[in-house]
GROMACS .gro file of N, CA, C and O in nm:
model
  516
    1UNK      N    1   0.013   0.443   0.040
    1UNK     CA    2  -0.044   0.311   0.060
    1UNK      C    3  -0.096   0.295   0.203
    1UNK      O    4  -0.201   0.234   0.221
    2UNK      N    5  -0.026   0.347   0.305
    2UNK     CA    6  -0.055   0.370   0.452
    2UNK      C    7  -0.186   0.396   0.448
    2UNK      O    8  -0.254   0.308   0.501
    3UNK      N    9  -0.271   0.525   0.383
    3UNK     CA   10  -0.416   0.581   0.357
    3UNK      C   11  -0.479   0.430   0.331
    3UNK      O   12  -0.563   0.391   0.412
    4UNK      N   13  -0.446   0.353   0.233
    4UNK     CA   14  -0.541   0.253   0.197
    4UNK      C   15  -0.570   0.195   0.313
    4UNK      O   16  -0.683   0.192   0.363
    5UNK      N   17  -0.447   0.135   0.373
    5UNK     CA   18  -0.470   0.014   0.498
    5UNK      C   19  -0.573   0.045   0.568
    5UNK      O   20  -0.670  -0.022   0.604
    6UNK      N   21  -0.525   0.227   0.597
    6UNK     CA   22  -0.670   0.302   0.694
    6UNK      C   23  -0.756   0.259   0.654
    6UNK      O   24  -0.825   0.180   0.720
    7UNK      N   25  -0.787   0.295   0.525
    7UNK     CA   26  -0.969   0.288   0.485
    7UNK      C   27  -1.014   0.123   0.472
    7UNK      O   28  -1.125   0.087   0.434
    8UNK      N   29  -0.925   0.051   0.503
    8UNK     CA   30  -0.948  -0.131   0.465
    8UNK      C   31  -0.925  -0.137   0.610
    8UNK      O   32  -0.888  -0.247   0.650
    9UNK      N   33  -0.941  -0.033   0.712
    9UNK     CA   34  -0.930  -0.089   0.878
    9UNK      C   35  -0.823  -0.180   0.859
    9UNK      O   36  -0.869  -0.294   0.861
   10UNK      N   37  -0.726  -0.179   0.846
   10UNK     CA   38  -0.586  -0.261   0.853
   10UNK      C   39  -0.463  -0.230   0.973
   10UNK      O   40  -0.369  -0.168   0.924
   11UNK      N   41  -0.453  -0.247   1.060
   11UNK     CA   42  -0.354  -0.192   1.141
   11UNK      C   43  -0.232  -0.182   1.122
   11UNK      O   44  -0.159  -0.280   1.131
   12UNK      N   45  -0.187  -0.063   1.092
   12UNK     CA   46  -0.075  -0.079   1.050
   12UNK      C   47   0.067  -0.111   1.148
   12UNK      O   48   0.103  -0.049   1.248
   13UNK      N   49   0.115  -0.197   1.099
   13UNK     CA   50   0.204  -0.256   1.234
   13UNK      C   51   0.317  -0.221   1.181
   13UNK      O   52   0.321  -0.172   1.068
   14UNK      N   53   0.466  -0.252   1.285
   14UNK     CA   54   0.612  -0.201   1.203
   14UNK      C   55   0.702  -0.267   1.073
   14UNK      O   56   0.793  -0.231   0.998
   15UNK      N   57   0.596  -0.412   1.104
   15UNK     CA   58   0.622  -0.507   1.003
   15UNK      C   59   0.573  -0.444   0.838
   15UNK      O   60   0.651  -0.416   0.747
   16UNK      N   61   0.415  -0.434   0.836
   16UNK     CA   62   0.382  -0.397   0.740
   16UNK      C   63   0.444  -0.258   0.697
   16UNK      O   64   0.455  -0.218   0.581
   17UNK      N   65   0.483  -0.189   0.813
   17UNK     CA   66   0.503  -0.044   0.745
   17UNK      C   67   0.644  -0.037   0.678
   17UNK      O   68   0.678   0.071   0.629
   18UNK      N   69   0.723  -0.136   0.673
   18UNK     CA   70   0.843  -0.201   0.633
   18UNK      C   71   0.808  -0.291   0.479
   18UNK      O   72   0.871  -0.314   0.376
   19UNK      N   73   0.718  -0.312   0.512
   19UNK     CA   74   0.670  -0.399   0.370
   19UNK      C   75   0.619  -0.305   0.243
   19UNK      O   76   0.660  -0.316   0.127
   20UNK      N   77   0.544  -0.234   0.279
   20UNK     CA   78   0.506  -0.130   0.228
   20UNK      C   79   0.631  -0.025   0.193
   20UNK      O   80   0.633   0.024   0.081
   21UNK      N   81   0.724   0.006   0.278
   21UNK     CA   82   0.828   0.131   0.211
   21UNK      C   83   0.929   0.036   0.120
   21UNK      O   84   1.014   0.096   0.055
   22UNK      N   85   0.925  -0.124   0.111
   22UNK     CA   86   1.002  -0.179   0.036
   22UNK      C   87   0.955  -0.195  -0.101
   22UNK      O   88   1.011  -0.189  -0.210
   23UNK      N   89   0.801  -0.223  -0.051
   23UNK     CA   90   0.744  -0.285  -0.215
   23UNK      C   91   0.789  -0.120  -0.307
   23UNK      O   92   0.835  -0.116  -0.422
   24UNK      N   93   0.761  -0.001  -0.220
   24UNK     CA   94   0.756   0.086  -0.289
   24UNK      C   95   0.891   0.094  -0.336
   24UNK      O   96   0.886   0.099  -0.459
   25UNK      N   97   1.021   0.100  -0.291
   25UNK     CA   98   1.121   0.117  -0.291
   25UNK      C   99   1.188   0.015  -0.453
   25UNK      O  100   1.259   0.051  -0.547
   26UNK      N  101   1.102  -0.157  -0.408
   26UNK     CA  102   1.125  -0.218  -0.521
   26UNK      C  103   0.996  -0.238  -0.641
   26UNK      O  104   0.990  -0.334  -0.719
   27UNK      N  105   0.923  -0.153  -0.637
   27UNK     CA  106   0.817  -0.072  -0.691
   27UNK      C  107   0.829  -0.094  -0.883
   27UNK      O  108   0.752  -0.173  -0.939
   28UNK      N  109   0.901  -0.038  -0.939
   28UNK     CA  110   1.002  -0.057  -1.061
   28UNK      C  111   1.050  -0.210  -1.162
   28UNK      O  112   1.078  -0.224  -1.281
   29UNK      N  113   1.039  -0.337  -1.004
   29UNK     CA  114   1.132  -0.426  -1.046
   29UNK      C  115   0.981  -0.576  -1.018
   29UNK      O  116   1.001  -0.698  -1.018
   30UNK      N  117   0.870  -0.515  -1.001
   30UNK     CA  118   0.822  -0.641  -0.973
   30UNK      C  119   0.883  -0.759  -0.937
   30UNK      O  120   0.900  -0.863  -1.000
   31UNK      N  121   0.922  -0.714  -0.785
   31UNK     CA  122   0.974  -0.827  -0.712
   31UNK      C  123   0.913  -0.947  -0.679
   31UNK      O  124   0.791  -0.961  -0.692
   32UNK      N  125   0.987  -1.038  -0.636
   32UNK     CA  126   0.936  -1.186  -0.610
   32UNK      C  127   0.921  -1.198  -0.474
   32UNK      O  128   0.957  -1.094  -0.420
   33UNK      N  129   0.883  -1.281  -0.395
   33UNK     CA  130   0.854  -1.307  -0.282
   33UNK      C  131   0.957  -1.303  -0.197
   33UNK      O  132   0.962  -1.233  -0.095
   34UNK      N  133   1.076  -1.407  -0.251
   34UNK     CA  134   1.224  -1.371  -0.176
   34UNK      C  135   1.283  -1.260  -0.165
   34UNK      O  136   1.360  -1.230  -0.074
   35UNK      N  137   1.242  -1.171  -0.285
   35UNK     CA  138   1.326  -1.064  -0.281
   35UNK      C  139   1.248  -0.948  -0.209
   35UNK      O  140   1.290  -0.838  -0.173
   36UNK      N  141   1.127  -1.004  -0.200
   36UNK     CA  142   1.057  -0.859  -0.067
   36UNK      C  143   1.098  -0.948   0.043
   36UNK      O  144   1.155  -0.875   0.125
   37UNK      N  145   1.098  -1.058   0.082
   37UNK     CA  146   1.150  -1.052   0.195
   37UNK      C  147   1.267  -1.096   0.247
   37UNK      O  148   1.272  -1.137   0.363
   38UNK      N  149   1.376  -1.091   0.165
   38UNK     CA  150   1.525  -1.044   0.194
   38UNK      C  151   1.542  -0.902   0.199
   38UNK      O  152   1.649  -0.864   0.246
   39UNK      N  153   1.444  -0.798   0.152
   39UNK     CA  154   1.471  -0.669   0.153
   39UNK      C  155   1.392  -0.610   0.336
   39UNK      O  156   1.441  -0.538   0.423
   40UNK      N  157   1.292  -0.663   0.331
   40UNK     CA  158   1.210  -0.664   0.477
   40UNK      C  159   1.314  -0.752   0.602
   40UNK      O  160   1.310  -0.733   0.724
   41UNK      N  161   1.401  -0.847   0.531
   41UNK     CA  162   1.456  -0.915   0.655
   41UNK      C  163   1.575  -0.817   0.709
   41UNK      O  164   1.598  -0.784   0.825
   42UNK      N  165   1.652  -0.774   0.575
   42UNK     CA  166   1.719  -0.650   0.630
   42UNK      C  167   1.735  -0.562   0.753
   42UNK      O  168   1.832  -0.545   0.826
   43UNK      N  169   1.600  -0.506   0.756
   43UNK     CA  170   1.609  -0.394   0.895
   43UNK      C  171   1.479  -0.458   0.968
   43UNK      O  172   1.416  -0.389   1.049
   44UNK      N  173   1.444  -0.575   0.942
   44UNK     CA  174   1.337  -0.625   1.048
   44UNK      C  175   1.377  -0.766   1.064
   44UNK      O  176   1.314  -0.855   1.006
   45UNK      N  177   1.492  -0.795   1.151
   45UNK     CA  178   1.550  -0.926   1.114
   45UNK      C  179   1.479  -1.024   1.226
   45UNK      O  180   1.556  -1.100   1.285
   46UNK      N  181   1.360  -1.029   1.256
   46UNK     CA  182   1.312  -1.134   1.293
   46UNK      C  183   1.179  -1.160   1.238
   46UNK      O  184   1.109  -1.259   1.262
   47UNK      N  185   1.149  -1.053   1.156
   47UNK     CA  186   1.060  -1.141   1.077
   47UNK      C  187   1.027  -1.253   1.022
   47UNK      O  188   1.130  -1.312   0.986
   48UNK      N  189   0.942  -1.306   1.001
   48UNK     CA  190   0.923  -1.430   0.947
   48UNK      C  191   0.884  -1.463   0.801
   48UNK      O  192   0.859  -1.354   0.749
   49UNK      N  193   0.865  -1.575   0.698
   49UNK     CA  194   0.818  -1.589   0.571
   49UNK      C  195   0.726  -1.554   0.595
   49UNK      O  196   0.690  -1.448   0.545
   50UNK      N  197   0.641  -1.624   0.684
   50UNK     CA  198   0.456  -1.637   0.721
   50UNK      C  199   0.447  -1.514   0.706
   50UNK      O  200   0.396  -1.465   0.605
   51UNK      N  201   0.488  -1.452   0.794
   51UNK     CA  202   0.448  -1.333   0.781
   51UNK      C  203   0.456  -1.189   0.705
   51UNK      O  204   0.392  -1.086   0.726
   52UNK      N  205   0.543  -1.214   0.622
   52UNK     CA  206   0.519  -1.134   0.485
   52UNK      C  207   0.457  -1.202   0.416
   52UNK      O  208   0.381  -1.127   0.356
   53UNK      N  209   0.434  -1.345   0.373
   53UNK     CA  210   0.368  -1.405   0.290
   53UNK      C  211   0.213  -1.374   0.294
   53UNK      O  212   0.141  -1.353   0.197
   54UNK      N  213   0.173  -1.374   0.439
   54UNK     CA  214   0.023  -1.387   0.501
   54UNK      C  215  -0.001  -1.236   0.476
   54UNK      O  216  -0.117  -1.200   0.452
   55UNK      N  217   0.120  -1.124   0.479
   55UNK     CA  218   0.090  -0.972   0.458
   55UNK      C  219   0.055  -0.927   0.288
   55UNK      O  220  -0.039  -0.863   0.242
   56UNK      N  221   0.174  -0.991   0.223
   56UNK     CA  222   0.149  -1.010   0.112
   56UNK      C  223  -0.001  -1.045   0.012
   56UNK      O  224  -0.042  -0.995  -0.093
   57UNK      N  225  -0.048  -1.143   0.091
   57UNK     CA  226  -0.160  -1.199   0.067
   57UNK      C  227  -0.272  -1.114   0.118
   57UNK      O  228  -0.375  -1.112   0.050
   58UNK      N  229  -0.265  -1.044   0.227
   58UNK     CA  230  -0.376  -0.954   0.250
   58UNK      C  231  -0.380  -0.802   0.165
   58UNK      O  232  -0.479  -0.730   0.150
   59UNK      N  233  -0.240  -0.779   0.113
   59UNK     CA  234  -0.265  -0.642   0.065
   59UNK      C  235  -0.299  -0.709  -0.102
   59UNK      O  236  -0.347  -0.635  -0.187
   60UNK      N  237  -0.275  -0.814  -0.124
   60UNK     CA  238  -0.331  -0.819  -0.263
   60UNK      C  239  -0.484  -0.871  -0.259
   60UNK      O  240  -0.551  -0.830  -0.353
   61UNK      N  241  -0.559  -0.965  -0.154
   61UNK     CA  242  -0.694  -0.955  -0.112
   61UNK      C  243  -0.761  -0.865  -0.112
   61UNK      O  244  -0.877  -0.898  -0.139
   62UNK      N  245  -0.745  -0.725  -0.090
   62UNK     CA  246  -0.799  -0.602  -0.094
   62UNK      C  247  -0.763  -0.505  -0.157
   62UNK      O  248  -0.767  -0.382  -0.146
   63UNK      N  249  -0.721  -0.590  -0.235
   63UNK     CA  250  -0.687  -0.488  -0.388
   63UNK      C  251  -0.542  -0.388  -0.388
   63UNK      O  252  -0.496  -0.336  -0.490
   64UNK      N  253  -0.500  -0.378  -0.290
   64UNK     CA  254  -0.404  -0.236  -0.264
   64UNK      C  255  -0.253  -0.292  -0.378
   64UNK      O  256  -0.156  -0.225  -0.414
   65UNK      N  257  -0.285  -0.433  -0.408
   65UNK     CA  258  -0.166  -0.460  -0.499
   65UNK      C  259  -0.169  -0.506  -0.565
   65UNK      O  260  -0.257  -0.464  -0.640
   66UNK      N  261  -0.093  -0.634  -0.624
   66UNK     CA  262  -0.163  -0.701  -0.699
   66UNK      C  263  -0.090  -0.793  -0.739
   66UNK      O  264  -0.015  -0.737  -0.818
   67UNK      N  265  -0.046  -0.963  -0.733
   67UNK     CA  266   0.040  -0.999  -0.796
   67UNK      C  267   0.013  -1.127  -0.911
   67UNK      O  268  -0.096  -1.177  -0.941
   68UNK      N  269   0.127  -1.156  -0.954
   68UNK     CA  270   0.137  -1.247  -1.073
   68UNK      C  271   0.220  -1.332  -1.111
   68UNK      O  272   0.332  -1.311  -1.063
   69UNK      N  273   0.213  -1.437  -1.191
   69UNK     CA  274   0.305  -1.498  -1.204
   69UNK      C  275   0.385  -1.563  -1.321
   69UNK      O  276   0.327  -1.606  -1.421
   70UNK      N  277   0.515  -1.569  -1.304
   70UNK     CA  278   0.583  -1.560  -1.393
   70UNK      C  279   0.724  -1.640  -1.353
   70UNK      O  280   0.809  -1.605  -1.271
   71UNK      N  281   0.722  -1.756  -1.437
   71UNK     CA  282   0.813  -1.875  -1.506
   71UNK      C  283   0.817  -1.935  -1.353
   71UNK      O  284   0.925  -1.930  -1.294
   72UNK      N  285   0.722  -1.982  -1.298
   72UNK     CA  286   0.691  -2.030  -1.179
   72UNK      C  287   0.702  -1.986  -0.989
   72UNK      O  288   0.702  -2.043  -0.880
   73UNK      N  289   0.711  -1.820  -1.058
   73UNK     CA  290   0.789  -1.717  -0.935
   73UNK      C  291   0.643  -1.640  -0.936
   73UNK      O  292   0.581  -1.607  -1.036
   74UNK      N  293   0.600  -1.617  -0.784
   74UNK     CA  294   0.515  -1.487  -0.772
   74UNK      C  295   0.544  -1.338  -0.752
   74UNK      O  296   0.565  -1.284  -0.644
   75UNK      N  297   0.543  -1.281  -0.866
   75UNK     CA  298   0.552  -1.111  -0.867
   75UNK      C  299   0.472  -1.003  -0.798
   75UNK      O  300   0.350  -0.988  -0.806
   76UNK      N  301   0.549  -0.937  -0.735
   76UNK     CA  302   0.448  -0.809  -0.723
   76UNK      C  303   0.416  -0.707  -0.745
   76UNK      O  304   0.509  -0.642  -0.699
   77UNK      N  305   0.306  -0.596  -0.811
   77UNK     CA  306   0.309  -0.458  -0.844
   77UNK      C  307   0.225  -0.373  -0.749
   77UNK      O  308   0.135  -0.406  -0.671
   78UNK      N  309   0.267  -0.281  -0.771
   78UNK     CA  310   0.178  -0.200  -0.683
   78UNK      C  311   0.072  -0.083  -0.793
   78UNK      O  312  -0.003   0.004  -0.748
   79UNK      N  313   0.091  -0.112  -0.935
   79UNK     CA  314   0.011  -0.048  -1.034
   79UNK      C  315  -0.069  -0.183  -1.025
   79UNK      O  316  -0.039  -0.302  -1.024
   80UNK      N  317  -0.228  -0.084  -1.016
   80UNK     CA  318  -0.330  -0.134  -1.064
   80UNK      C  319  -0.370  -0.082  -1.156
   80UNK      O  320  -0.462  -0.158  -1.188
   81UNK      N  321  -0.368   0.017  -1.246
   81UNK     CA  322  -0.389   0.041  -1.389
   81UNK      C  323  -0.386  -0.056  -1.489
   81UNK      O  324  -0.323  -0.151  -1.444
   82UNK      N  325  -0.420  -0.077  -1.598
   82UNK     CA  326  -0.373  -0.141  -1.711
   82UNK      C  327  -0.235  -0.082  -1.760
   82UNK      O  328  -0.198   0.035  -1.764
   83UNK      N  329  -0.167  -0.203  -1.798
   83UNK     CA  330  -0.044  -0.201  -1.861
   83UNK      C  331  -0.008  -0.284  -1.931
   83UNK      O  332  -0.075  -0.384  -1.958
   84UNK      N  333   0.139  -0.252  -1.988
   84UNK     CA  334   0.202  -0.365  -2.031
   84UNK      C  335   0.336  -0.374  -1.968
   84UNK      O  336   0.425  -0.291  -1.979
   85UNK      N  337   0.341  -0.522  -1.876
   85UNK     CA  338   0.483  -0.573  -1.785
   85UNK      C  339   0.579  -0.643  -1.939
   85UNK      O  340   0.518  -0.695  -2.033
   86UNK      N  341   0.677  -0.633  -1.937
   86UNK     CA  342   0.783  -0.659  -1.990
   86UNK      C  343   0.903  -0.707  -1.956
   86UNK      O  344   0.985  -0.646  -1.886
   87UNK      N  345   0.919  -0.828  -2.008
   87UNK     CA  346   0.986  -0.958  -1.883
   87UNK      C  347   1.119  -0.984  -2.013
   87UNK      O  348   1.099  -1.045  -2.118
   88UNK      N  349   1.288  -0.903  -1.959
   88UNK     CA  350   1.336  -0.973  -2.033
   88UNK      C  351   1.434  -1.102  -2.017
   88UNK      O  352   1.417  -1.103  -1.895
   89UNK      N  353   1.499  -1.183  -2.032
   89UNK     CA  354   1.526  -1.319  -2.004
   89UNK      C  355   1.661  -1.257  -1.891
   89UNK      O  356   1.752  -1.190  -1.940
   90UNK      N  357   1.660  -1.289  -1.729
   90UNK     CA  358   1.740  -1.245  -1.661
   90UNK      C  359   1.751  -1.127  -1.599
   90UNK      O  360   1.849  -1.096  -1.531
   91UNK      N  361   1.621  -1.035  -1.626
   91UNK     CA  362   1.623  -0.874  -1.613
   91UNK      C  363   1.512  -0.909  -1.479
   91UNK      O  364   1.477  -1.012  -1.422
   92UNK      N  365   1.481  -0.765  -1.464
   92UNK     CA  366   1.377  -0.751  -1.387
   92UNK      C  367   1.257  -0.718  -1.465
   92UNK      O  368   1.277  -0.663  -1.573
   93UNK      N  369   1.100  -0.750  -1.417
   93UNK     CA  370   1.038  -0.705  -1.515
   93UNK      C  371   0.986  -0.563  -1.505
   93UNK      O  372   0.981  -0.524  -1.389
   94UNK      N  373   0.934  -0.450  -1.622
   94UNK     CA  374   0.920  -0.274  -1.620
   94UNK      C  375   0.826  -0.311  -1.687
   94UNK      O  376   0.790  -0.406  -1.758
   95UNK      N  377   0.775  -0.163  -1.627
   95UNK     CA  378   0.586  -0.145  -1.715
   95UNK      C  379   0.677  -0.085  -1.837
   95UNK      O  380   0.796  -0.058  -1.850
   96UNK      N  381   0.598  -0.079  -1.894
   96UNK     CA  382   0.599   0.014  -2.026
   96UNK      C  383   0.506   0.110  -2.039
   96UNK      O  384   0.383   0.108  -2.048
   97UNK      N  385   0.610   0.218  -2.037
   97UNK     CA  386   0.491   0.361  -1.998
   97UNK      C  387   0.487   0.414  -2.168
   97UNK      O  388   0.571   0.481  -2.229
   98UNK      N  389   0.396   0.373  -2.202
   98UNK     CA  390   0.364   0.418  -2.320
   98UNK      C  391   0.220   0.485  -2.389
   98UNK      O  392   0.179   0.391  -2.457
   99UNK      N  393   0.123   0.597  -2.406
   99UNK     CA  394   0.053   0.638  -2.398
   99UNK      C  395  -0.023   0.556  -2.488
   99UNK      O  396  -0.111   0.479  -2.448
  100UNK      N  397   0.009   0.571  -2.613
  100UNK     CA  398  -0.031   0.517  -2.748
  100UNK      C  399  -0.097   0.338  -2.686
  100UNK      O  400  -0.206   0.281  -2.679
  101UNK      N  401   0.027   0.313  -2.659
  101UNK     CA  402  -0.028   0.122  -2.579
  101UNK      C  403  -0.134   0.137  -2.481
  101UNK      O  404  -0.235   0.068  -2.483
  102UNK      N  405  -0.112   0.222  -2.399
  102UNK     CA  406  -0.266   0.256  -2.289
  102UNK      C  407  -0.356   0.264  -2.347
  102UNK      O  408  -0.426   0.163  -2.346
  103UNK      N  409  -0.403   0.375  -2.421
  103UNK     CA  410  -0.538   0.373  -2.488
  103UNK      C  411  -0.555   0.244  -2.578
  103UNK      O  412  -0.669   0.201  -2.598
  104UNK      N  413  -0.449   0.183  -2.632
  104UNK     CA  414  -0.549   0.040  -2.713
  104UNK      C  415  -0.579  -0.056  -2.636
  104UNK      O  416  -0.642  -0.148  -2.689
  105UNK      N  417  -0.538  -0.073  -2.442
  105UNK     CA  418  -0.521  -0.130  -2.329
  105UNK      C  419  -0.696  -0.120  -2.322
  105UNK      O  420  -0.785  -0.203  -2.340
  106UNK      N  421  -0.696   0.038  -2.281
  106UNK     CA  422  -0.817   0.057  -2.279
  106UNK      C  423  -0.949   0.057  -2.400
  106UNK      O  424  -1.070   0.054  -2.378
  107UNK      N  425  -0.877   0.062  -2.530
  107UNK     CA  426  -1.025  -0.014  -2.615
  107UNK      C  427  -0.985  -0.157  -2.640
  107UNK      O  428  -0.998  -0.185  -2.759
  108UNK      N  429  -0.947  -0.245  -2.575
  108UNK     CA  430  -0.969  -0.374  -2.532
  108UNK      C  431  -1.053  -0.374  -2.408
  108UNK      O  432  -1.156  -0.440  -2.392
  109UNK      N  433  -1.024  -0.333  -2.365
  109UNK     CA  434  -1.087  -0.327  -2.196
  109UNK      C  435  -1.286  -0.271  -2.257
  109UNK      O  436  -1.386  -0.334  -2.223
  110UNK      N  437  -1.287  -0.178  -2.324
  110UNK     CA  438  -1.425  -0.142  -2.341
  110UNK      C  439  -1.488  -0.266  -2.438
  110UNK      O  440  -1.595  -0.322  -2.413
  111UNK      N  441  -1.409  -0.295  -2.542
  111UNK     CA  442  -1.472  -0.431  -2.621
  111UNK      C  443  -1.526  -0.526  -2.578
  111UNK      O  444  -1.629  -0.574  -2.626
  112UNK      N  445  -1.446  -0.580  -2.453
  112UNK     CA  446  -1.489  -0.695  -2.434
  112UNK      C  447  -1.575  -0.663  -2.313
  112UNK      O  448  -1.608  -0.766  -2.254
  113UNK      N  449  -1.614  -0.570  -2.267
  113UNK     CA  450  -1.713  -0.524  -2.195
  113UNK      C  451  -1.807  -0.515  -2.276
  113UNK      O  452  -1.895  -0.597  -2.251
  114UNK      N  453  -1.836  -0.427  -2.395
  114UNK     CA  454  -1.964  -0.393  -2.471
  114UNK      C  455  -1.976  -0.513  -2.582
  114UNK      O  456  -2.091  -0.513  -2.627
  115UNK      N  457  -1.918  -0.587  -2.625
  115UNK     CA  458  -1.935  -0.677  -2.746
  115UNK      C  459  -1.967  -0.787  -2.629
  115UNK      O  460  -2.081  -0.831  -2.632
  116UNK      N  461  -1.869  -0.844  -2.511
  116UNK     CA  462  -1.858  -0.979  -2.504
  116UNK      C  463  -1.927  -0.988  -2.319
  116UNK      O  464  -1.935  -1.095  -2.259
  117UNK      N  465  -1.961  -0.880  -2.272
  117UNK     CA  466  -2.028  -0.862  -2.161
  117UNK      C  467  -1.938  -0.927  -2.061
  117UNK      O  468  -1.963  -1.026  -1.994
  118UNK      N  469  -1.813  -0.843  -2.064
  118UNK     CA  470  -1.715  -0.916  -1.970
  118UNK      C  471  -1.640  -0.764  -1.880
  118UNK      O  472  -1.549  -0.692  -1.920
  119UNK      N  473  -1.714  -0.756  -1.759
  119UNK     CA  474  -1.656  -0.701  -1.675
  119UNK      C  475  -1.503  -0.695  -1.628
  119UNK      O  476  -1.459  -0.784  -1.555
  120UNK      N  477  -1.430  -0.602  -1.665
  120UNK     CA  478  -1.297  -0.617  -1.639
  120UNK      C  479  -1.236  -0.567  -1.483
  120UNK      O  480  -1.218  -0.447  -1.467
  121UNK      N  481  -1.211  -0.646  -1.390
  121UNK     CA  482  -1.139  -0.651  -1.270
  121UNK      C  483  -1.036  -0.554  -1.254
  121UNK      O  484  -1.018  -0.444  -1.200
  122UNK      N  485  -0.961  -0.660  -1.339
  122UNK     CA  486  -0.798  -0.614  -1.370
  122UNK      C  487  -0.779  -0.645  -1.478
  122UNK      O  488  -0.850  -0.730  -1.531
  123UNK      N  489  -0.647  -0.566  -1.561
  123UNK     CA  490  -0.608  -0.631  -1.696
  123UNK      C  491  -0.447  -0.636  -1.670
  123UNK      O  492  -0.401  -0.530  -1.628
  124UNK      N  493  -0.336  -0.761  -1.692
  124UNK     CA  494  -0.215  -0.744  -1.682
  124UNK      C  495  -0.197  -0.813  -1.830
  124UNK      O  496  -0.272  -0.898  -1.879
  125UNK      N  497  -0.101  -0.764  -1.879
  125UNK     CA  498  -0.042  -0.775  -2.014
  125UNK      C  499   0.153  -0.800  -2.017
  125UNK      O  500   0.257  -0.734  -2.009
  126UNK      N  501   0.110  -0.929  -2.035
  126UNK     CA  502   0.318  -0.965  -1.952
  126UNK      C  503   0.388  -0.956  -2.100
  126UNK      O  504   0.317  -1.026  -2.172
  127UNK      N  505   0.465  -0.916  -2.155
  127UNK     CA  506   0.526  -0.948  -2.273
  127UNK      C  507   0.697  -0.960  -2.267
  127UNK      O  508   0.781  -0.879  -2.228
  128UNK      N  509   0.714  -1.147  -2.345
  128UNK     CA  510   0.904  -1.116  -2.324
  128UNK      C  511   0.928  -1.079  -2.425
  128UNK      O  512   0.854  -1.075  -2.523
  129UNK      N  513   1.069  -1.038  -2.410
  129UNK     CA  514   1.210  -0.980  -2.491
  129UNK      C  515   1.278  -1.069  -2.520
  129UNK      O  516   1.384  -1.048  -2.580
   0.00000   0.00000   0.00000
């Protein structure tokens, strides 16, 4: 992720480089905002909200992440692929690595490009348990 910041001219500071080995670390669990930065306050204890929030907000501005939301909490992933997130009541939410579900991910993704002339960005697919 370090490579991206480079190529987005981003400086990488000790803050972000802390933000970055956490998201990766909580990578798995599409964390929430508190919980990246109770994990960042950890070994950078004067950090601030602002300032993971405002970091937060720049690495998903330039694409390097991406987040979402869910039962009034903002999530974060660091897959930009198509998927399917899977939210169960009290859990954390997991992609679902499933091949078979990817490819029908992706002939949705071509349909509504060639039938409905809809350029696809991003596609997130949240499903509960």
């Amino acid at each position: 992720m370090e490579e991206k910041l480079k190529e987005e001219k981003i400086k990488i500071t000790p803050q972000r480089r802390e933000l970055i080995r956490k998201l990766k670390e909580l990578e798995e669990t599409h964390p929430s905002f508190n919980r990246i930065y109770q994990a960042v306050k950890e070994t950078q204890p004067n950090v601030s909200r602002s300032t993971v929030h405002d970091n937060l907000k720049l690495l998903v501005q330039r694409g390097i992440i991406r987040s979402f939301n869910y039962k009034g909490e903002t999530r974060y992933e660091m897959s930009q692929n198509p998927h399917v997130n899977l939210a169960e009541f009290n859990k954390d939410i997991i992609d679902i690595k499933n091949e078979k579900v990817n490819e029908k991910l992706d002939e949705i993704m071509n349909i509504l490009k060639e039938e409905e002339g809809i350029e696809i960005k991003s596609l997130l697919v949240l499903v509960e348990k």
